[in-house]
Amino acid sequence: KLLGHISGHRHIRAEAMAMQAANKDQMTPQQVQAAFQQIEKECSTFLNKIAELEQEVNEHSLVLKAFEKVEPGRRCFRMVGGVLVERTVAEIAPAVRQNQEKIKAVVKRFEEGLKKKTEERTAFINKYGLNRQGSAAAAAQAQGGDARPSGG
């Protein structure tokens, strides 16, 4: 008796999950637009972060280039956790180079994330027949609604 109840419960849960999946395919134009705007926002966030980190990489390159022109024993200052510390160029250059490599790795991961999000965006546009701006009219047409003005 208990096994029948459990398997029946699983069947109900499976039906509910199938209905949720069907509901995702039948989003209202407003839901389509909101979902598209969220994807656009995430793409924009990736682009901004990538640009910010690439600027950091460039700044590290400038510092390393400046280090090439001075002797390794020359003292320099570095900000560590909000505290300015005095070290030599020979001590700091490897740390700057290491930080630069770590930032490059993060940029690469963000670029991969952006690529996936862009692919998701393209699939979303194709699925719902959206134009580049993702207008509500195109979303309505994708849902079978009549977004055209009625001719009199």
Short mmCIF file of N, CA and C in Angstrom, two decimals:
data_model
loop_
_atom_site.label_atom_id
_atom_site.label_comp_id
_atom_site.label_asym_id
_atom_site.label_seq_id
_atom_site.Cartn_x
_atom_site.Cartn_y
_atom_site.Cartn_z
N LYS A 1 0.82 -1.20 0.00
CA LYS A 1 0.00 0.00 0.00
C LYS A 1 0.87 1.26 0.00
N LEU A 2 1.90 1.26 0.84
CA LEU A 2 2.80 2.40 0.94
C LEU A 2 3.55 2.61 -0.38
N LEU A 3 4.01 1.51 -1.00
CA LEU A 3 4.73 1.64 -2.27
C LEU A 3 3.84 2.23 -3.35
N GLY A 4 2.58 1.82 -3.39
CA GLY A 4 1.65 2.39 -4.35
C GLY A 4 1.47 3.87 -4.13
N HIS A 5 1.42 4.30 -2.86
CA HIS A 5 1.27 5.72 -2.53
C HIS A 5 2.51 6.51 -2.97
N ILE A 6 3.69 5.94 -2.72
CA ILE A 6 4.94 6.62 -3.09
C ILE A 6 5.04 6.73 -4.61
N SER A 7 4.76 5.63 -5.34
CA SER A 7 4.87 5.70 -6.80
C SER A 7 3.81 6.64 -7.36
N GLY A 8 2.63 6.67 -6.75
CA GLY A 8 1.60 7.61 -7.17
C GLY A 8 2.04 9.04 -6.94
N HIS A 9 2.70 9.27 -5.80
CA HIS A 9 3.22 10.61 -5.47
C HIS A 9 4.26 11.03 -6.50
N ARG A 10 5.14 10.08 -6.88
CA ARG A 10 6.17 10.38 -7.88
C ARG A 10 5.52 10.74 -9.21
N HIS A 11 4.45 10.02 -9.54
CA HIS A 11 3.76 10.28 -10.80
C HIS A 11 3.16 11.69 -10.79
N ILE A 12 2.56 12.08 -9.67
CA ILE A 12 1.98 13.42 -9.55
C ILE A 12 3.08 14.47 -9.66
N ARG A 13 4.22 14.20 -8.99
CA ARG A 13 5.33 15.14 -9.03
C ARG A 13 5.87 15.26 -10.46
N ALA A 14 5.96 14.14 -11.17
CA ALA A 14 6.43 14.16 -12.55
C ALA A 14 5.47 14.96 -13.44
N GLU A 15 4.16 14.78 -13.21
CA GLU A 15 3.18 15.56 -13.97
C GLU A 15 3.32 17.05 -13.69
N ALA A 16 3.55 17.40 -12.41
CA ALA A 16 3.71 18.81 -12.04
C ALA A 16 4.95 19.40 -12.72
N MET A 17 6.02 18.62 -12.74
CA MET A 17 7.24 19.10 -13.39
C MET A 17 7.02 19.27 -14.89
N ALA A 18 6.26 18.34 -15.50
CA ALA A 18 5.97 18.46 -16.93
C ALA A 18 5.12 19.70 -17.21
N MET A 19 4.17 19.98 -16.30
CA MET A 19 3.33 21.17 -16.47
C MET A 19 4.15 22.44 -16.34
N GLN A 20 5.11 22.43 -15.38
CA GLN A 20 5.98 23.61 -15.23
C GLN A 20 6.79 23.82 -16.50
N ALA A 21 7.31 22.74 -17.07
CA ALA A 21 8.09 22.85 -18.31
C ALA A 21 7.21 23.39 -19.44
N ALA A 22 5.97 22.91 -19.50
CA ALA A 22 5.05 23.40 -20.54
C ALA A 22 4.74 24.87 -20.31
N ASN A 23 4.59 25.27 -19.05
CA ASN A 23 4.34 26.68 -18.75
C ASN A 23 5.51 27.56 -19.14
N LYS A 24 6.73 27.04 -19.02
CA LYS A 24 7.89 27.82 -19.43
C LYS A 24 7.84 28.09 -20.92
N ASP A 25 7.33 27.11 -21.70
CA ASP A 25 7.22 27.29 -23.14
C ASP A 25 6.09 28.25 -23.49
N GLN A 26 5.13 28.45 -22.59
CA GLN A 26 3.97 29.30 -22.85
C GLN A 26 4.02 30.54 -21.97
N MET A 27 5.11 31.25 -22.04
CA MET A 27 5.24 32.47 -21.25
C MET A 27 4.45 33.58 -21.91
N THR A 28 3.99 34.51 -21.08
CA THR A 28 3.29 35.68 -21.60
C THR A 28 4.33 36.59 -22.26
N PRO A 29 3.89 37.50 -23.13
CA PRO A 29 4.84 38.44 -23.75
C PRO A 29 5.65 39.22 -22.71
N GLN A 30 5.00 39.57 -21.59
CA GLN A 30 5.71 40.31 -20.54
C GLN A 30 6.78 39.44 -19.91
N GLN A 31 6.48 38.15 -19.72
CA GLN A 31 7.46 37.24 -19.14
C GLN A 31 8.63 37.01 -20.09
N VAL A 32 8.31 36.90 -21.38
CA VAL A 32 9.36 36.74 -22.39
C VAL A 32 10.27 37.96 -22.38
N GLN A 33 9.65 39.13 -22.35
CA GLN A 33 10.44 40.36 -22.36
C GLN A 33 11.29 40.47 -21.10
N ALA A 34 10.72 40.13 -19.94
CA ALA A 34 11.48 40.20 -18.69
C ALA A 34 12.65 39.21 -18.71
N ALA A 35 12.41 38.00 -19.20
CA ALA A 35 13.47 37.00 -19.27
C ALA A 35 14.57 37.45 -20.22
N PHE A 36 14.17 38.03 -21.35
CA PHE A 36 15.14 38.51 -22.32
C PHE A 36 15.97 39.66 -21.73
N GLN A 37 15.30 40.56 -21.04
CA GLN A 37 16.02 41.68 -20.42
C GLN A 37 17.00 41.18 -19.36
N GLN A 38 16.65 40.12 -18.65
CA GLN A 38 17.55 39.55 -17.65
C GLN A 38 18.79 38.97 -18.34
N ILE A 39 18.59 38.28 -19.45
CA ILE A 39 19.72 37.72 -20.20
C ILE A 39 20.61 38.86 -20.71
N GLU A 40 19.98 39.92 -21.24
CA GLU A 40 20.74 41.08 -21.73
C GLU A 40 21.55 41.71 -20.59
N LYS A 41 20.93 41.82 -19.42
CA LYS A 41 21.59 42.41 -18.27
C LYS A 41 22.81 41.57 -17.86
N GLU A 42 22.66 40.26 -17.89
CA GLU A 42 23.78 39.39 -17.54
C GLU A 42 24.91 39.51 -18.56
N CYS A 43 24.56 39.60 -19.84
CA CYS A 43 25.59 39.79 -20.87
C CYS A 43 26.33 41.11 -20.65
N SER A 44 25.57 42.14 -20.34
CA SER A 44 26.16 43.46 -20.09
C SER A 44 27.08 43.42 -18.88
N THR A 45 26.67 42.71 -17.84
CA THR A 45 27.50 42.58 -16.64
C THR A 45 28.82 41.89 -16.97
N PHE A 46 28.74 40.80 -17.75
CA PHE A 46 29.95 40.12 -18.18
C PHE A 46 30.87 41.06 -18.94
N LEU A 47 30.31 41.82 -19.89
CA LEU A 47 31.12 42.74 -20.70
C LEU A 47 31.79 43.80 -19.82
N ASN A 48 31.05 44.34 -18.88
CA ASN A 48 31.62 45.37 -18.00
C ASN A 48 32.74 44.81 -17.14
N LYS A 49 32.53 43.62 -16.58
CA LYS A 49 33.56 43.00 -15.74
C LYS A 49 34.81 42.68 -16.55
N ILE A 50 34.60 42.17 -17.77
CA ILE A 50 35.74 41.84 -18.63
C ILE A 50 36.53 43.10 -18.93
N ALA A 51 35.85 44.19 -19.27
CA ALA A 51 36.54 45.46 -19.58
C ALA A 51 37.31 45.96 -18.35
N GLU A 52 36.68 45.86 -17.19
CA GLU A 52 37.33 46.31 -15.96
C GLU A 52 38.59 45.49 -15.67
N LEU A 53 38.49 44.19 -15.83
CA LEU A 53 39.64 43.32 -15.54
C LEU A 53 40.73 43.48 -16.60
N GLU A 54 40.35 43.71 -17.85
CA GLU A 54 41.37 43.94 -18.88
C GLU A 54 42.13 45.23 -18.59
N GLN A 55 41.45 46.21 -18.03
CA GLN A 55 42.12 47.45 -17.62
C GLN A 55 43.14 47.15 -16.52
N GLU A 56 42.75 46.28 -15.58
CA GLU A 56 43.68 45.88 -14.51
C GLU A 56 44.92 45.20 -15.10
N VAL A 57 44.71 44.31 -16.08
CA VAL A 57 45.83 43.62 -16.72
C VAL A 57 46.75 44.64 -17.38
N ASN A 58 46.17 45.64 -18.04
CA ASN A 58 46.97 46.69 -18.69
C ASN A 58 47.77 47.48 -17.65
N GLU A 59 47.16 47.79 -16.53
CA GLU A 59 47.86 48.52 -15.47
C GLU A 59 49.03 47.69 -14.92
N HIS A 60 48.80 46.39 -14.76
CA HIS A 60 49.89 45.52 -14.30
C HIS A 60 51.02 45.51 -15.32
N SER A 61 50.66 45.50 -16.61
CA SER A 61 51.68 45.52 -17.66
C SER A 61 52.51 46.79 -17.60
N LEU A 62 51.86 47.92 -17.36
CA LEU A 62 52.58 49.19 -17.24
C LEU A 62 53.56 49.17 -16.06
N VAL A 63 53.12 48.61 -14.96
CA VAL A 63 53.99 48.53 -13.78
C VAL A 63 55.19 47.63 -14.08
N LEU A 64 54.93 46.49 -14.70
CA LEU A 64 56.03 45.57 -15.02
C LEU A 64 57.00 46.20 -16.02
N LYS A 65 56.47 46.97 -16.95
CA LYS A 65 57.32 47.66 -17.93
C LYS A 65 58.19 48.70 -17.22
N ALA A 66 57.61 49.40 -16.26
CA ALA A 66 58.37 50.39 -15.49
C ALA A 66 59.46 49.71 -14.66
N PHE A 67 59.16 48.52 -14.16
CA PHE A 67 60.15 47.78 -13.36
C PHE A 67 61.36 47.38 -14.20
N GLU A 68 61.18 47.16 -15.51
CA GLU A 68 62.29 46.76 -16.39
C GLU A 68 63.35 47.86 -16.48
N LYS A 69 62.93 49.11 -16.27
CA LYS A 69 63.84 50.25 -16.46
C LYS A 69 64.62 50.61 -15.21
N VAL A 70 64.31 49.95 -14.09
CA VAL A 70 65.01 50.29 -12.84
C VAL A 70 65.75 49.07 -12.31
N GLU A 71 66.73 49.32 -11.43
CA GLU A 71 67.50 48.22 -10.87
C GLU A 71 66.63 47.44 -9.86
N PRO A 72 66.85 46.13 -9.77
CA PRO A 72 66.04 45.28 -8.90
C PRO A 72 66.09 45.65 -7.42
N GLY A 73 67.16 46.29 -6.98
CA GLY A 73 67.28 46.65 -5.57
C GLY A 73 66.57 47.95 -5.20
N ARG A 74 66.04 48.63 -6.17
CA ARG A 74 65.37 49.91 -5.90
C ARG A 74 64.11 49.67 -5.08
N ARG A 75 63.90 50.56 -4.13
CA ARG A 75 62.71 50.38 -3.29
C ARG A 75 61.47 50.93 -3.99
N CYS A 76 60.38 50.30 -3.68
CA CYS A 76 59.11 50.75 -4.22
C CYS A 76 58.03 50.45 -3.18
N PHE A 77 56.85 50.96 -3.42
CA PHE A 77 55.76 50.79 -2.47
C PHE A 77 54.61 50.05 -3.12
N ARG A 78 53.95 49.25 -2.29
CA ARG A 78 52.82 48.45 -2.78
C ARG A 78 51.71 48.51 -1.75
N MET A 79 50.49 48.62 -2.24
CA MET A 79 49.33 48.63 -1.35
C MET A 79 48.90 47.19 -1.09
N VAL A 80 48.91 46.79 0.17
CA VAL A 80 48.51 45.44 0.56
C VAL A 80 47.43 45.56 1.62
N GLY A 81 46.22 45.21 1.25
CA GLY A 81 45.11 45.26 2.20
C GLY A 81 44.89 46.65 2.78
N GLY A 82 45.06 47.68 1.98
CA GLY A 82 44.84 49.05 2.44
C GLY A 82 46.04 49.64 3.17
N VAL A 83 47.13 48.88 3.24
CA VAL A 83 48.35 49.36 3.92
C VAL A 83 49.46 49.48 2.89
N LEU A 84 50.14 50.60 2.90
CA LEU A 84 51.25 50.83 1.98
C LEU A 84 52.52 50.21 2.58
N VAL A 85 53.12 49.27 1.84
CA VAL A 85 54.33 48.60 2.34
C VAL A 85 55.51 48.89 1.42
N GLU A 86 56.67 49.00 2.03
CA GLU A 86 57.89 49.28 1.27
C GLU A 86 58.60 47.96 1.00
N ARG A 87 58.93 47.73 -0.25
CA ARG A 87 59.66 46.54 -0.68
C ARG A 87 60.63 46.95 -1.78
N THR A 88 61.32 45.96 -2.33
CA THR A 88 62.18 46.23 -3.48
C THR A 88 61.48 45.77 -4.75
N VAL A 89 61.95 46.28 -5.87
CA VAL A 89 61.39 45.90 -7.16
C VAL A 89 61.50 44.38 -7.33
N ALA A 90 62.62 43.81 -6.95
CA ALA A 90 62.84 42.37 -7.10
C ALA A 90 61.82 41.57 -6.29
N GLU A 91 61.37 42.09 -5.16
CA GLU A 91 60.37 41.38 -4.34
C GLU A 91 58.96 41.53 -4.90
N ILE A 92 58.67 42.68 -5.46
CA ILE A 92 57.30 42.96 -5.87
C ILE A 92 57.00 42.49 -7.29
N ALA A 93 57.97 42.55 -8.19
CA ALA A 93 57.73 42.19 -9.59
C ALA A 93 57.11 40.80 -9.75
N PRO A 94 57.61 39.76 -9.07
CA PRO A 94 56.97 38.44 -9.23
C PRO A 94 55.51 38.42 -8.76
N ALA A 95 55.21 39.14 -7.69
CA ALA A 95 53.83 39.19 -7.19
C ALA A 95 52.92 39.90 -8.18
N VAL A 96 53.41 40.98 -8.79
CA VAL A 96 52.62 41.71 -9.78
C VAL A 96 52.36 40.81 -11.00
N ARG A 97 53.41 40.10 -11.43
CA ARG A 97 53.28 39.20 -12.57
C ARG A 97 52.27 38.08 -12.26
N GLN A 98 52.34 37.54 -11.05
CA GLN A 98 51.42 36.48 -10.63
C GLN A 98 49.98 37.00 -10.58
N ASN A 99 49.79 38.18 -10.03
CA ASN A 99 48.45 38.78 -10.00
C ASN A 99 47.91 38.98 -11.41
N GLN A 100 48.78 39.43 -12.30
CA GLN A 100 48.37 39.66 -13.68
C GLN A 100 47.89 38.35 -14.32
N GLU A 101 48.60 37.27 -14.07
CA GLU A 101 48.21 35.97 -14.64
C GLU A 101 46.88 35.50 -14.07
N LYS A 102 46.67 35.73 -12.78
CA LYS A 102 45.40 35.34 -12.16
C LYS A 102 44.24 36.15 -12.75
N ILE A 103 44.46 37.42 -12.96
CA ILE A 103 43.42 38.27 -13.55
C ILE A 103 43.11 37.81 -14.98
N LYS A 104 44.16 37.46 -15.73
CA LYS A 104 43.95 36.96 -17.10
C LYS A 104 43.11 35.68 -17.08
N ALA A 105 43.34 34.82 -16.09
CA ALA A 105 42.57 33.58 -15.99
C ALA A 105 41.10 33.88 -15.69
N VAL A 106 40.85 34.87 -14.84
CA VAL A 106 39.47 35.26 -14.52
C VAL A 106 38.81 35.85 -15.76
N VAL A 107 39.54 36.66 -16.51
CA VAL A 107 39.01 37.24 -17.75
C VAL A 107 38.61 36.11 -18.70
N LYS A 108 39.45 35.11 -18.80
CA LYS A 108 39.15 33.98 -19.70
C LYS A 108 37.87 33.27 -19.25
N ARG A 109 37.71 33.05 -17.95
CA ARG A 109 36.49 32.40 -17.44
C ARG A 109 35.26 33.26 -17.73
N PHE A 110 35.39 34.58 -17.54
CA PHE A 110 34.27 35.48 -17.83
C PHE A 110 33.93 35.47 -19.31
N GLU A 111 34.96 35.40 -20.17
CA GLU A 111 34.71 35.35 -21.61
C GLU A 111 33.97 34.07 -21.98
N GLU A 112 34.31 32.96 -21.32
CA GLU A 112 33.59 31.70 -21.56
C GLU A 112 32.14 31.83 -21.10
N GLY A 113 31.95 32.46 -19.94
CA GLY A 113 30.60 32.69 -19.43
C GLY A 113 29.80 33.58 -20.36
N LEU A 114 30.45 34.61 -20.89
CA LEU A 114 29.78 35.52 -21.84
C LEU A 114 29.40 34.76 -23.10
N LYS A 115 30.28 33.89 -23.56
CA LYS A 115 29.99 33.11 -24.78
C LYS A 115 28.75 32.24 -24.54
N LYS A 116 28.68 31.58 -23.40
CA LYS A 116 27.52 30.73 -23.09
C LYS A 116 26.25 31.58 -22.99
N LYS A 117 26.36 32.73 -22.33
CA LYS A 117 25.19 33.59 -22.15
C LYS A 117 24.74 34.15 -23.50
N THR A 118 25.69 34.45 -24.39
CA THR A 118 25.35 34.95 -25.72
C THR A 118 24.65 33.86 -26.53
N GLU A 119 25.12 32.62 -26.38
CA GLU A 119 24.47 31.50 -27.06
C GLU A 119 23.04 31.33 -26.52
N GLU A 120 22.89 31.46 -25.21
CA GLU A 120 21.56 31.37 -24.60
C GLU A 120 20.66 32.48 -25.13
N ARG A 121 21.22 33.67 -25.26
CA ARG A 121 20.48 34.82 -25.77
C ARG A 121 20.02 34.56 -27.21
N THR A 122 20.93 34.05 -28.03
CA THR A 122 20.60 33.75 -29.42
C THR A 122 19.51 32.69 -29.51
N ALA A 123 19.62 31.65 -28.69
CA ALA A 123 18.60 30.60 -28.68
C ALA A 123 17.26 31.17 -28.25
N PHE A 124 17.28 32.07 -27.27
CA PHE A 124 16.05 32.70 -26.77
C PHE A 124 15.41 33.54 -27.87
N ILE A 125 16.24 34.30 -28.59
CA ILE A 125 15.74 35.14 -29.70
C ILE A 125 15.10 34.25 -30.77
N ASN A 126 15.79 33.15 -31.10
CA ASN A 126 15.26 32.26 -32.13
C ASN A 126 13.99 31.56 -31.67
N LYS A 127 13.96 31.15 -30.41
CA LYS A 127 12.80 30.42 -29.89
C LYS A 127 11.55 31.29 -29.88
N TYR A 128 11.71 32.55 -29.48
CA TYR A 128 10.55 33.43 -29.34
C TYR A 128 10.40 34.41 -30.50
N GLY A 129 11.25 34.29 -31.51
CA GLY A 129 11.14 35.14 -32.70
C GLY A 129 11.33 36.61 -32.40
N LEU A 130 12.24 36.91 -31.48
CA LEU A 130 12.47 38.30 -31.10
C LEU A 130 13.40 38.97 -32.09
N ASN A 131 13.23 40.30 -32.22
CA ASN A 131 14.19 41.06 -33.01
C ASN A 131 15.34 41.44 -32.07
N ARG A 132 16.28 42.23 -32.53
CA ARG A 132 17.47 42.58 -31.73
C ARG A 132 17.10 43.29 -30.44
N GLN A 133 16.03 44.09 -30.44
CA GLN A 133 15.65 44.83 -29.24
C GLN A 133 14.73 44.02 -28.34
N GLY A 134 14.20 42.90 -28.83
CA GLY A 134 13.32 42.09 -28.00
C GLY A 134 12.02 42.80 -27.67
N SER A 135 11.39 43.40 -28.66
CA SER A 135 10.18 44.19 -28.41
C SER A 135 9.03 43.33 -27.96
N ALA A 136 8.11 43.92 -27.25
CA ALA A 136 6.92 43.23 -26.76
C ALA A 136 6.06 42.75 -27.93
N ALA A 137 6.06 43.50 -29.02
CA ALA A 137 5.27 43.11 -30.19
C ALA A 137 5.79 41.79 -30.76
N ALA A 138 7.09 41.67 -30.86
CA ALA A 138 7.67 40.43 -31.37
C ALA A 138 7.40 39.29 -30.41
N ALA A 139 7.45 39.56 -29.13
CA ALA A 139 7.16 38.53 -28.13
C ALA A 139 5.70 38.11 -28.24
N ALA A 140 4.82 39.05 -28.46
CA ALA A 140 3.39 38.74 -28.60
C ALA A 140 3.16 37.87 -29.83
N GLN A 141 3.84 38.20 -30.93
CA GLN A 141 3.70 37.41 -32.15
C GLN A 141 4.24 36.00 -31.93
N ALA A 142 5.31 35.89 -31.17
CA ALA A 142 5.90 34.58 -30.90
C ALA A 142 4.92 33.72 -30.11
N GLN A 143 4.08 34.34 -29.32
CA GLN A 143 3.10 33.61 -28.53
C GLN A 143 1.79 33.40 -29.28
N GLY A 144 1.74 33.83 -30.53
CA GLY A 144 0.54 33.64 -31.32
C GLY A 144 -0.47 34.76 -31.12
N GLY A 145 -0.09 35.76 -30.37
CA GLY A 145 -0.96 36.91 -30.15
C GLY A 145 -0.96 37.80 -31.38
N ASP A 146 -1.94 38.68 -31.48
CA ASP A 146 -2.02 39.57 -32.61
C ASP A 146 -1.55 40.95 -32.18
N ALA A 147 -0.27 41.25 -32.48
CA ALA A 147 0.30 42.51 -32.07
C ALA A 147 0.12 43.60 -33.12
N ARG A 148 -0.46 43.21 -34.29
CA ARG A 148 -0.65 44.18 -35.37
C ARG A 148 -1.86 45.05 -35.08
N PRO A 149 -1.76 46.33 -35.41
CA PRO A 149 -2.94 47.19 -35.22
C PRO A 149 -4.05 46.76 -36.16
N SER A 150 -5.27 46.85 -35.68
CA SER A 150 -6.40 46.42 -36.53
C SER A 150 -6.69 47.50 -37.56
N GLY A 151 -6.82 47.06 -38.80
CA GLY A 151 -7.09 47.99 -39.89
C GLY A 151 -8.59 48.23 -40.02
N GLY A 152 -9.01 49.50 -40.11
CA GLY A 152 -10.35 49.86 -39.99
C GLY A 152 -11.28 49.84 -41.02
#
